[in-house]
Coordinates of N, CA and C in Angstrom, one line a residue:
M3 N 0.9 -1.2 0.0 CA 0.0 0.0 0.0 C 0.9 1.2 0.0
S4 N 0.6 2.2 -0.9 CA 1.4 3.4 -1.0 C 1.1 4.3 0.2
D5 N 2.1 5.2 0.5 CA 1.9 6.1 1.6 C 0.6 7.0 1.5
E6 N 0.2 7.2 0.2 CA -1.0 8.1 0.0 C -2.2 7.4 0.4
L7 N -2.2 6.0 0.4 CA -3.5 5.3 0.7 C -3.5 4.8 2.1
K8 N -2.5 5.0 2.9 CA -2.5 4.6 4.3 C -3.4 5.5 5.1
P9 N -4.2 4.9 6.0 CA -5.1 5.7 6.9 C -4.3 6.5 7.9
A10 N -4.8 7.7 8.1 CA -4.2 8.6 9.1 C -4.4 8.1 10.5
T11 N -3.4 8.2 11.3 CA -3.5 7.8 12.7 C -4.0 9.0 13.5
T12 N -5.1 8.9 14.1 CA -5.7 10.0 14.9 C -5.4 9.9 16.4
V13 N -5.2 8.7 16.9 CA -4.9 8.6 18.4 C -3.4 8.6 18.6
Q14 N -2.9 9.6 19.3 CA -1.5 9.7 19.5 C -1.1 8.7 20.6
S15 N 0.1 8.2 20.4 CA 0.7 7.2 21.4 C 0.9 8.0 22.8
D16 N 0.7 7.2 23.9 CA 0.8 7.8 25.2 C 2.3 7.8 25.6
L17 N 3.0 8.9 25.5 CA 4.4 9.0 25.8 C 4.6 9.3 27.3
W18 N 3.5 9.6 28.0 CA 3.7 10.0 29.4 C 3.2 8.9 30.4
A19 N 3.1 7.7 29.9 CA 2.5 6.6 30.8 C 3.4 6.4 32.0
R20 N 4.7 6.5 31.9 CA 5.6 6.3 33.0 C 5.4 7.4 34.1
L21 N 5.3 8.6 33.6 CA 5.1 9.7 34.5 C 3.8 9.6 35.3
R22 N 2.7 9.2 34.6 CA 1.4 9.0 35.2 C 1.4 7.9 36.2
S23 N 2.3 7.0 36.1 CA 2.3 5.9 37.1 C 2.7 6.3 38.5
F24 N 3.2 7.5 38.6 CA 3.6 8.0 39.9 C 2.6 8.8 40.6
T25 N 1.4 9.1 40.0 CA 0.4 9.9 40.6 C -1.0 9.5 40.1
R26 N -2.0 9.8 40.9 CA -3.4 9.6 40.5 C -4.0 10.9 39.9
A27 N -3.2 11.9 39.9 CA -3.7 13.2 39.3 C -3.9 13.0 37.8
R28 N -4.8 13.8 37.3 CA -5.0 13.7 35.8 C -4.0 14.6 35.1
I29 N -2.9 14.0 34.7 CA -1.9 14.7 33.9 C -1.6 13.9 32.6
A30 N -1.2 14.6 31.6 CA -0.7 14.0 30.4 C -1.8 13.0 29.9
L31 N -3.0 13.5 29.7 CA -4.1 12.6 29.3 C -4.1 12.1 27.8
G32 N -3.3 12.9 27.0 CA -3.3 12.5 25.6 C -4.5 13.1 24.9
R33 N -4.6 12.9 23.6 CA -5.7 13.4 22.9 C -5.9 12.5 21.6
S34 N -7.1 12.7 21.1 CA -7.5 12.1 19.8 C -7.9 13.2 18.9
G35 N -7.0 13.6 18.0 CA -7.3 14.8 17.2 C -7.2 16.0 18.1
H36 N -8.3 16.8 18.1 CA -8.3 18.0 19.0 C -9.1 17.7 20.3
A37 N -9.5 16.5 20.6 CA -10.3 16.2 21.7 C -9.6 15.1 22.6
Q38 N -10.1 15.0 23.8 CA -9.7 13.9 24.7 C -10.1 12.6 24.2
T39 N -9.3 11.5 24.6 CA -9.7 10.2 24.2 C -10.9 9.7 24.9
T40 N -11.6 8.8 24.3 CA -12.8 8.2 24.9 C -12.5 7.6 26.2
E41 N -11.4 7.0 26.4 CA -11.0 6.3 27.6 C -10.9 7.4 28.8
T42 N -10.3 8.5 28.5 CA -10.1 9.5 29.6 C -11.5 10.2 29.9
I43 N -12.3 10.3 28.9 CA -13.7 10.9 29.2 C -14.5 10.0 30.1
L44 N -14.4 8.7 29.8 CA -15.2 7.7 30.6 C -14.6 7.6 32.0
A45 N -13.3 7.7 32.1 CA -12.7 7.6 33.4 C -13.1 8.8 34.3
F46 N -13.1 10.0 33.6 CA -13.6 11.2 34.4 C -15.0 11.0 34.9
G47 N -15.9 10.5 34.0 CA -17.3 10.3 34.4 C -17.4 9.3 35.5
L48 N -16.6 8.3 35.5 CA -16.6 7.3 36.6 C -16.2 8.0 37.9
A49 N -15.1 8.7 37.9 CA -14.5 9.4 39.1 C -15.6 10.4 39.6
H50 N -16.2 11.1 38.8 CA -17.2 12.0 39.2 C -18.4 11.3 39.9
A51 N -18.8 10.2 39.3 CA -19.9 9.4 39.9 C -19.5 8.9 41.3
Q52 N -18.2 8.4 41.4 CA -17.8 7.9 42.7 C -17.7 8.9 43.8
A53 N -17.3 10.2 43.4 CA -17.3 11.3 44.3 C -18.7 11.6 44.8
R54 N -19.6 11.6 43.9 CA -21.0 11.9 44.3 C -21.6 10.8 45.2
D55 N -21.3 9.6 44.9 CA -21.8 8.5 45.7 C -21.2 8.5 47.1
A56 N -19.9 8.9 47.2 CA -19.2 9.0 48.5 C -19.9 10.0 49.4
V57 N -20.4 11.1 48.9 CA -21.1 12.1 49.7 C -22.4 11.6 50.3
H58 N -23.1 10.8 49.5 CA -24.4 10.3 49.9 C -24.5 8.9 50.6
L59 N -23.4 8.2 50.4 CA -23.4 6.8 51.0 C -23.5 6.9 52.5
P60 N -24.4 6.2 53.2 CA -24.5 6.3 54.6 C -23.4 5.4 55.3
L61 N -23.1 5.8 56.5 CA -22.1 5.1 57.3 C -22.8 3.9 58.0
D62 N -22.2 2.7 57.8 CA -22.8 1.5 58.5 C -22.3 1.5 59.9
A63 N -23.1 2.3 60.8 CA -22.6 2.4 62.2 C -22.7 1.1 63.0
E64 N -23.6 0.3 62.6 CA -23.7 -1.0 63.4 C -22.5 -1.9 63.1
A65 N -22.2 -2.0 61.8 CA -21.0 -2.8 61.5 C -19.7 -2.2 62.1
L66 N -19.6 -0.9 62.1 CA -18.5 -0.3 62.7 C -18.4 -0.5 64.2
A67 N -19.6 -0.5 64.9 CA -19.6 -0.7 66.3 C -19.2 -2.2 66.6
V68 N -19.6 -3.1 65.8 CA -19.2 -4.5 66.0 C -17.7 -4.7 65.8
A69 N -17.2 -4.0 64.8 CA -15.7 -4.1 64.5 C -14.9 -3.5 65.6
L70 N -15.4 -2.4 66.2 CA -14.7 -1.7 67.3 C -14.7 -2.6 68.5
R71 N -15.9 -3.2 68.8 CA -16.0 -4.1 69.9 C -15.0 -5.3 69.8
A72 N -14.9 -5.8 68.6 CA -13.9 -6.9 68.4 C -12.5 -6.5 68.6
A73 N -12.2 -5.2 68.3 CA -10.9 -4.7 68.5 C -10.6 -4.2 69.9
G74 N -11.6 -4.4 70.8 CA -11.4 -4.0 72.2 C -11.8 -2.6 72.6
H75 N -12.6 -1.9 71.7 CA -13.0 -0.5 72.0 C -14.5 -0.5 72.3
D76 N -14.9 0.2 73.5 CA -16.3 0.5 73.7 C -16.7 1.6 72.8
S77 N -17.9 1.7 72.4 CA -18.4 2.8 71.5 C -19.8 3.2 71.9
V78 N -20.1 4.4 71.5 CA -21.4 5.0 71.7 C -21.8 5.7 70.4
R79 N -23.0 5.6 70.0 CA -23.5 6.3 68.8 C -24.2 7.5 69.1
V80 N -23.9 8.6 68.3 CA -24.6 9.9 68.5 C -25.0 10.4 67.1
H81 N -25.8 11.4 67.1 CA -26.4 12.0 65.9 C -26.3 13.5 66.1
S82 N -26.0 14.2 65.0 CA -26.0 15.7 65.0 C -27.5 16.2 64.9
A83 N -27.7 17.5 65.0 CA -29.0 18.1 64.9 C -29.5 18.0 63.5
A84 N -28.7 17.6 62.5 CA -29.2 17.5 61.1 C -29.9 16.1 61.0
V85 N -31.2 16.2 60.8 CA -32.0 15.0 60.9 C -31.7 14.0 59.8
D86 N -31.3 14.4 58.6 CA -31.0 13.5 57.5 C -29.9 14.1 56.6
R87 N -29.5 13.4 55.6 CA -28.4 13.9 54.7 C -28.8 15.2 54.0
A88 N -30.0 15.3 53.6 CA -30.4 16.6 52.9 C -30.2 17.8 53.8
H89 N -30.7 17.7 55.1 CA -30.5 18.8 56.0 C -29.0 19.0 56.3
Y90 N -28.2 17.9 56.4 CA -26.8 18.0 56.7 C -26.1 18.8 55.6
L91 N -26.4 18.5 54.3 CA -25.8 19.2 53.2 C -26.2 20.7 53.1
R92 N -27.4 20.9 53.4 CA -28.0 22.3 53.2 C -27.7 23.2 54.5
R93 N -27.5 22.6 55.6 CA -27.4 23.3 56.9 C -26.1 22.8 57.6
P94 N -25.0 23.3 57.3 CA -23.7 22.9 58.0 C -23.8 23.1 59.5
D95 N -24.5 24.2 59.9 CA -24.5 24.5 61.3 C -25.2 23.4 62.1
L96 N -26.2 22.7 61.5 CA -26.8 21.6 62.3 C -25.9 20.4 62.5
G97 N -24.9 20.3 61.6 CA -24.0 19.2 61.8 C -22.9 19.4 62.8
R98 N -22.9 20.6 63.4 CA -21.9 21.0 64.4 C -22.3 20.9 65.9
V99 N -23.6 20.5 66.1 CA -24.1 20.3 67.4 C -24.9 19.0 67.5
L100 N -24.9 18.4 68.7 CA -25.6 17.2 68.9 C -27.1 17.4 69.0
D101 N -27.9 16.4 68.6 CA -29.3 16.5 68.9 C -29.6 16.2 70.4
D102 N -30.8 16.5 70.9 CA -31.0 16.5 72.3 C -30.8 15.1 72.9
D103 N -31.2 14.0 72.2 CA -31.1 12.7 72.8 C -29.6 12.3 72.9
S104 N -28.8 12.7 71.9 CA -27.4 12.4 72.0 C -26.7 13.1 73.1
G105 N -27.0 14.4 73.2 CA -26.4 15.2 74.2 C -26.7 14.6 75.6
A106 N -28.0 14.2 75.9 CA -28.3 13.6 77.2 C -27.6 12.3 77.4
R107 N -27.4 11.5 76.3 CA -26.7 10.3 76.4 C -25.2 10.5 76.9
L108 N -24.6 11.4 76.3 CA -23.2 11.7 76.6 C -23.1 12.3 78.0
D109 N -24.0 13.2 78.4 CA -24.0 13.8 79.7 C -24.0 12.7 80.8
A110 N -24.8 11.6 80.5 CA -25.0 10.5 81.4 C -23.7 9.6 81.5
L111 N -22.9 9.7 80.4 CA -21.7 8.8 80.3 C -20.5 9.5 80.8
R112 N -20.6 10.8 81.2 CA -19.4 11.5 81.6 C -18.8 10.9 82.8
P113 N -17.5 10.5 82.8 CA -16.9 9.7 83.9 C -16.5 10.7 85.0
A114 N -16.3 10.1 86.2 CA -15.8 10.9 87.3 C -14.4 11.4 87.1
R115 N -13.6 10.6 86.5 CA -12.2 11.0 86.3 C -12.1 11.6 84.9
T116 N -11.1 12.5 84.7 CA -10.9 13.2 83.5 C -10.3 12.2 82.4
I117 N -10.9 12.3 81.2 CA -10.5 11.5 80.1 C -9.4 12.3 79.3
D118 N -8.3 11.7 79.0 CA -7.3 12.4 78.2 C -7.7 12.7 76.8
V119 N -8.3 11.7 76.1 CA -8.7 11.9 74.7 C -9.9 11.1 74.4
V120 N -10.8 11.7 73.6 CA -11.9 11.0 73.0 C -11.7 10.9 71.5
F121 N -11.9 9.8 70.9 CA -11.8 9.6 69.5 C -13.3 9.6 68.9
V122 N -13.5 10.4 67.9 CA -14.8 10.5 67.3 C -14.7 10.0 65.8
I123 N -15.5 9.0 65.5 CA -15.5 8.5 64.1 C -16.7 9.2 63.4
A124 N -16.5 10.0 62.4 CA -17.6 10.8 61.8 C -17.7 10.5 60.3
D125 N -18.9 10.4 59.8 CA -19.1 10.2 58.4 C -18.6 11.4 57.6
G126 N -18.9 12.6 58.0 CA -18.4 13.8 57.3 C -19.0 13.7 55.9
L127 N -18.1 14.1 54.9 CA -18.6 14.1 53.5 C -18.2 12.9 52.7
S128 N -17.6 11.9 53.5 CA -17.3 10.6 52.8 C -17.3 9.5 53.9
A129 N -18.5 8.9 54.1 CA -18.6 7.8 55.0 C -17.7 6.6 54.5
L130 N -17.5 6.5 53.2 CA -16.7 5.5 52.6 C -15.3 5.5 53.2
A131 N -14.8 6.7 53.4 CA -13.4 6.9 54.0 C -13.4 6.4 55.5
A132 N -14.4 6.7 56.2 CA -14.5 6.3 57.6 C -14.6 4.8 57.7
Q133 N -15.4 4.2 56.8 CA -15.7 2.8 56.9 C -14.4 2.0 56.5
R134 N -13.6 2.5 55.6 CA -12.4 1.8 55.1 C -11.2 2.0 56.0
H135 N -11.0 3.2 56.5 CA -9.7 3.5 57.1 C -9.6 3.7 58.6
V136 N -10.8 3.9 59.2 CA -10.7 4.2 60.6 C -10.1 3.1 61.5
L137 N -10.5 1.9 61.3 CA -10.1 0.8 62.2 C -8.6 0.6 62.2
P138 N -8.0 0.5 61.0 CA -6.5 0.3 61.0 C -5.8 1.6 61.5
L139 N -6.4 2.8 61.2 CA -5.7 4.0 61.7 C -5.8 4.1 63.2
L140 N -7.0 3.7 63.8 CA -7.2 3.8 65.2 C -6.2 2.8 65.9
D141 N -6.0 1.6 65.3 CA -5.1 0.6 65.9 C -3.7 1.2 65.9
A142 N -3.3 1.9 64.8 CA -2.0 2.5 64.8 C -1.8 3.6 65.8
I143 N -2.8 4.4 66.0 CA -2.7 5.5 67.0 C -2.6 4.9 68.4
C144 N -3.5 4.0 68.7 CA -3.5 3.4 70.1 C -2.2 2.7 70.5
A145 N -1.6 2.1 69.4 CA -0.3 1.4 69.7 C 0.8 2.4 70.1
R146 N 0.6 3.7 69.8 CA 1.6 4.7 70.1 C 1.3 5.5 71.3
L147 N 0.1 5.2 71.9 CA -0.3 6.0 73.1 C 0.0 5.1 74.4
H148 N 0.7 5.6 75.4 CA 1.0 4.9 76.6 C 0.5 5.7 77.8
D149 N -0.1 5.1 78.8 CA -0.5 5.7 80.0 C -1.5 6.9 79.6
V150 N -2.4 6.7 78.7 CA -3.3 7.7 78.3 C -4.7 7.2 78.6
A151 N -5.5 7.9 79.3 CA -6.9 7.6 79.5 C -7.8 7.9 78.3
I152 N -8.2 6.8 77.6 CA -9.0 7.0 76.4 C -10.5 6.7 76.7
G153 N -11.3 7.6 76.3 CA -12.8 7.4 76.5 C -13.4 6.5 75.5
P154 N -14.7 6.3 75.6 CA -15.3 5.5 74.6 C -15.3 6.1 73.2
V155 N -15.1 5.3 72.2 CA -15.1 5.8 70.8 C -16.5 6.2 70.5
V156 N -16.7 7.4 70.0 CA -18.0 8.0 69.6 C -18.2 7.9 68.1
I157 N -19.2 7.2 67.7 CA -19.6 7.1 66.3 C -20.6 8.2 66.0
A158 N -20.3 9.2 65.2 CA -21.1 10.4 65.0 C -21.7 10.4 63.6
L159 N -23.0 10.5 63.5 CA -23.7 10.5 62.2 C -24.1 11.9 61.8
Q160 N -24.0 12.2 60.5 CA -24.3 13.5 60.0 C -23.5 14.6 60.7
S161 N -22.2 14.3 60.7 CA -21.3 15.1 61.6 C -20.4 16.0 60.8
R162 N -20.2 17.2 61.3 CA -19.2 18.1 60.8 C -18.1 18.1 61.8
V163 N -16.9 18.7 61.5 CA -15.8 18.7 62.4 C -16.0 19.2 63.7
A164 N -16.8 20.3 63.8 CA -17.0 21.0 65.1 C -17.9 20.2 66.0
L165 N -18.5 19.2 65.6 CA -19.3 18.4 66.5 C -18.4 17.7 67.6
G166 N -17.2 17.6 67.3 CA -16.3 17.1 68.3 C -16.1 17.9 69.5
D167 N -16.3 19.3 69.3 CA -16.3 20.2 70.5 C -17.4 19.9 71.5
D168 N -18.6 19.7 70.9 CA -19.7 19.4 71.8 C -19.5 18.0 72.5
I169 N -19.0 17.0 71.7 CA -18.8 15.7 72.3 C -17.7 15.7 73.4
G170 N -16.6 16.4 73.1 CA -15.5 16.4 74.0 C -15.8 17.2 75.3
Q171 N -16.6 18.3 75.1 CA -16.9 19.0 76.3 C -17.9 18.2 77.2
R172 N -18.8 17.5 76.6 CA -19.8 16.8 77.5 C -19.1 15.6 78.2
L173 N -18.1 15.0 77.6 CA -17.4 13.9 78.2 C -16.2 14.4 79.1
G174 N -16.0 15.7 79.1 CA -14.9 16.2 80.0 C -13.5 15.8 79.5
A175 N -13.3 15.7 78.2 CA -12.0 15.2 77.7 C -11.0 16.4 77.6
R176 N -9.7 16.1 77.8 CA -8.7 17.1 77.6 C -8.5 17.4 76.1
Q177 N -8.7 16.3 75.3 CA -8.5 16.5 73.8 C -9.6 15.7 73.1
V178 N -10.0 16.1 71.9 CA -10.8 15.3 71.1 C -10.2 15.2 69.7
V179 N -10.3 14.0 69.2 CA -9.7 13.7 67.9 C -10.8 13.2 67.0
M180 N -11.1 14.0 65.9 CA -12.1 13.6 64.9 C -11.4 12.9 63.8
L181 N -11.9 11.7 63.5 CA -11.5 10.9 62.3 C -12.7 11.0 61.4
I182 N -12.6 11.8 60.3 CA -13.8 12.2 59.5 C -13.5 12.1 58.1
G183 N -14.5 11.6 57.3 CA -14.4 11.6 55.9 C -14.3 12.9 55.3
E184 N -13.3 13.1 54.4 CA -13.1 14.5 53.8 C -13.9 14.6 52.5
R185 N -14.0 15.8 52.1 CA -14.7 16.1 50.8 C -14.1 15.3 49.7
P186 N -14.8 14.5 49.0 CA -14.2 13.7 47.9 C -13.7 14.5 46.8
G187 N -12.5 14.0 46.3 CA -12.0 14.6 45.0 C -12.2 13.6 43.9
L188 N -11.8 14.1 42.7 CA -12.0 13.2 41.5 C -11.0 12.1 41.4
S189 N -10.0 12.1 42.3 CA -9.1 10.9 42.4 C -9.1 10.3 43.8
S190 N -9.9 10.8 44.7 CA -9.9 10.4 46.1 C -11.2 10.4 46.7
P191 N -12.1 9.5 46.5 CA -13.4 9.5 47.1 C -13.4 9.0 48.5
D192 N -12.3 8.4 49.0 CA -12.2 7.8 50.3 C -11.1 8.4 51.2
S193 N -10.9 9.7 51.1 CA -9.8 10.3 51.9 C -10.3 10.7 53.3
L194 N -9.5 10.3 54.3 CA -9.8 10.5 55.7 C -9.0 11.6 56.2
G195 N -9.6 12.4 57.1 CA -8.9 13.5 57.8 C -9.0 13.3 59.3
I196 N -7.9 13.9 60.0 CA -7.9 13.9 61.4 C -7.9 15.4 61.9
Y197 N -8.7 15.7 62.9 CA -8.7 17.0 63.4 C -8.6 16.9 65.0
L198 N -7.5 17.5 65.5 CA -7.2 17.5 66.9 C -7.6 18.9 67.5
T199 N -8.4 18.8 68.6 CA -8.7 20.0 69.3 C -8.4 19.8 70.8
H200 N -7.6 20.7 71.3 CA -7.2 20.7 72.7 C -8.3 21.5 73.5
A201 N -8.6 20.9 74.7 CA -9.7 21.5 75.6 C -10.9 21.9 74.8
P202 N -11.6 20.8 74.2 CA -12.7 21.1 73.3 C -13.9 21.7 74.1
R203 N -14.6 22.6 73.5 CA -15.8 23.3 74.0 C -16.5 23.9 72.8
L204 N -17.8 24.1 73.0 CA -18.6 24.8 72.0 C -18.0 26.2 71.7
G205 N -17.9 26.6 70.5 CA -17.4 27.9 70.2 C -16.0 27.9 69.7
R206 N -15.3 26.8 69.8 CA -13.9 26.7 69.2 C -14.0 27.0 67.7
T207 N -12.9 27.6 67.2 CA -12.8 27.9 65.8 C -11.9 26.9 65.1
D208 N -11.9 26.9 63.8 CA -11.0 26.0 63.0 C -9.6 26.4 63.2
A209 N -9.3 27.7 63.6 CA -7.9 28.1 63.9 C -7.4 27.5 65.1
E210 N -8.3 26.9 65.9 CA -7.8 26.2 67.2 C -7.7 24.7 67.1
R211 N -7.6 24.2 65.8 CA -7.5 22.8 65.5 C -6.3 22.6 64.7
N212 N -5.8 21.3 64.7 CA -4.8 20.9 63.8 C -5.3 19.8 62.9
C213 N -5.0 19.8 61.7 CA -5.5 18.9 60.7 C -4.4 18.1 60.0
I214 N -4.7 16.8 59.9 CA -3.9 15.9 59.1 C -4.8 15.3 58.1
S215 N -4.5 15.4 56.8 CA -5.4 15.1 55.8 C -4.8 14.0 54.8
N216 N -5.7 13.6 53.9 CA -5.4 12.7 52.8 C -4.8 11.3 53.3
I217 N -5.5 10.8 54.3 CA -5.1 9.5 54.9 C -5.8 8.4 54.2
R218 N -5.0 7.6 53.5 CA -5.5 6.5 52.7 C -4.3 5.8 52.1
P219 N -4.4 4.6 51.6 CA -3.2 3.9 51.1 C -2.5 4.6 50.0
E220 N -3.2 5.4 49.1 CA -2.6 6.1 48.0 C -2.1 7.5 48.5
G221 N -2.3 7.9 49.8 CA -1.9 9.2 50.3 C -1.0 9.0 51.5
L222 N -1.4 9.6 52.6 CA -0.6 9.4 53.8 C -0.9 8.1 54.5
S223 N 0.1 7.3 54.8 CA -0.2 6.0 55.4 C -0.7 6.1 56.8
Y224 N -1.3 5.0 57.3 CA -1.8 5.0 58.7 C -0.7 5.3 59.7
A225 N 0.5 4.6 59.5 CA 1.6 4.8 60.4 C 2.1 6.3 60.4
Q226 N 2.2 6.9 59.3 CA 2.6 8.3 59.2 C 1.6 9.2 59.9
A227 N 0.4 9.0 59.6 CA -0.7 9.8 60.2 C -0.7 9.6 61.8
A228 N -0.5 8.4 62.2 CA -0.5 8.1 63.7 C 0.7 8.8 64.3
D229 N 1.8 8.8 63.7 CA 3.0 9.5 64.2 C 2.8 11.0 64.4
R230 N 2.2 11.6 63.3 CA 2.0 13.0 63.3 C 1.0 13.4 64.4
L231 N -0.1 12.6 64.5 CA -1.1 12.9 65.5 C -0.5 12.8 66.9
V232 N 0.2 11.8 67.3 CA 0.7 11.6 68.6 C 1.7 12.7 68.9
F233 N 2.5 13.1 67.9 CA 3.4 14.3 68.1 C 2.6 15.5 68.5
L234 N 1.5 15.8 67.7 CA 0.7 17.0 67.9 C -0.1 16.9 69.3
M235 N -0.5 15.7 69.6 CA -1.2 15.6 70.9 C -0.3 15.9 72.1
R236 N 0.9 15.4 72.0 CA 1.9 15.7 73.1 C 2.3 17.2 73.1
G237 N 2.4 17.8 71.9 CA 2.7 19.2 71.8 C 1.6 20.1 72.3
A238 N 0.3 19.7 72.1 CA -0.8 20.4 72.6 C -0.9 20.4 74.1
L239 N -0.6 19.3 74.7 CA -0.5 19.2 76.1 C 0.5 20.1 76.7
A240 N 1.7 20.1 76.1 CA 2.8 20.9 76.6 C 2.5 22.4 76.4
L241 N 1.9 22.8 75.3 CA 1.6 24.2 75.0 C 0.4 24.7 75.7
G242 N -0.6 23.8 75.9 CA -1.8 24.1 76.5 C -2.9 24.6 75.5
R243 N -2.6 24.3 74.2 CA -3.6 24.7 73.2 C -3.2 24.0 71.9
S244 N -4.1 23.9 71.0 CA -3.9 23.4 69.6 C -4.2 24.5 68.6
G245 N -3.9 24.2 67.4 CA -4.3 25.2 66.3 C -3.1 25.8 65.7
V246 N -3.2 27.1 65.3 CA -2.2 27.8 64.6 C -0.9 27.9 65.3
D247 N -0.9 27.9 66.7 CA 0.3 28.1 67.5 C 1.0 26.8 67.6
L248 N 0.4 25.7 67.3 CA 1.1 24.3 67.4 C 1.5 23.9 66.0
K249 N 2.8 23.8 65.8 CA 3.4 23.5 64.5 C 3.7 22.0 64.4
D250 N 3.5 21.4 63.3 CA 3.8 20.0 63.0 C 5.2 20.0 62.4
D251 N 6.2 20.0 63.3 CA 7.6 19.9 62.9 C 8.2 18.5 63.2
S252 N 7.3 17.5 63.2 CA 7.7 16.2 63.6 C 8.8 15.6 62.7
S253 N 8.8 16.0 61.4 CA 9.8 15.5 60.5 C 11.2 16.1 60.8
E254 N 11.2 17.2 61.4 CA 12.5 17.8 61.8 C 12.9 17.3 63.1
S255 N 12.0 16.9 64.0 CA 12.3 16.4 65.3 C 12.7 14.9 65.3
G256 N 12.5 14.2 64.2 CA 12.7 12.8 64.2 C 11.5 12.1 64.8
S257 N 11.7 10.9 65.3 CA 10.7 10.1 65.9 C 10.2 10.8 67.2
M258 N 8.9 10.9 67.4 CA 8.3 11.6 68.6 C 8.1 10.6 69.7
L259 N 8.4 9.3 69.5 CA 8.2 8.3 70.5 C 9.4 8.1 71.4
P260 N 9.2 7.9 72.7 CA 10.4 7.7 73.6 C 11.1 6.5 73.2

């Protein structure tokens, strides 16, 4: 066949495959003529659907409670003032306070002695993240804590980050640690975040918290996240506060464990 009769090649070869193997970000997608390839368009649609599903997927609190019990953790279930997902998404303020029944339940559980830390497992904007990552992360954290009074693990439904302030204050905890599903991205529908608040109480601002984000196998590992959190917890106790005044320089300090 002469060169004049050979069909034109419209799909360019993917010369960036090796580079893309190092990240889940959408880089070097290639093109077919002046448009994206069918493969990349379909992949984008799938990622968008997974992100939307992650926002609306409910947390299986019963299965989580059973798994926590098997791992040796007592748990209690609470609900924010947002009665359902629709209210939760439209009214962020309702997700920051407990409903009346949950508040009364925690008031009754407040121990006589002070709790050093309360862990709150929250659905947030990705229950999928909490369902997948909380248990191995919690195991990694607890393995690094010694001589620390840990309260019951609180499973919080329709929860925003600030709900931890209400929970920690009612249980009389020195610190509250929120393990919460983060807003899904187009390459990370199951990203988990940690929020540490020292001396939790209603009215705390985001500037008074420390955040560790993107916890998942493709992001920050459970071990790395646990190391950073324990470092920040100890720093908050020494400083007497958390937030913008508490810097995460754990990488400069080496291992934070004795």
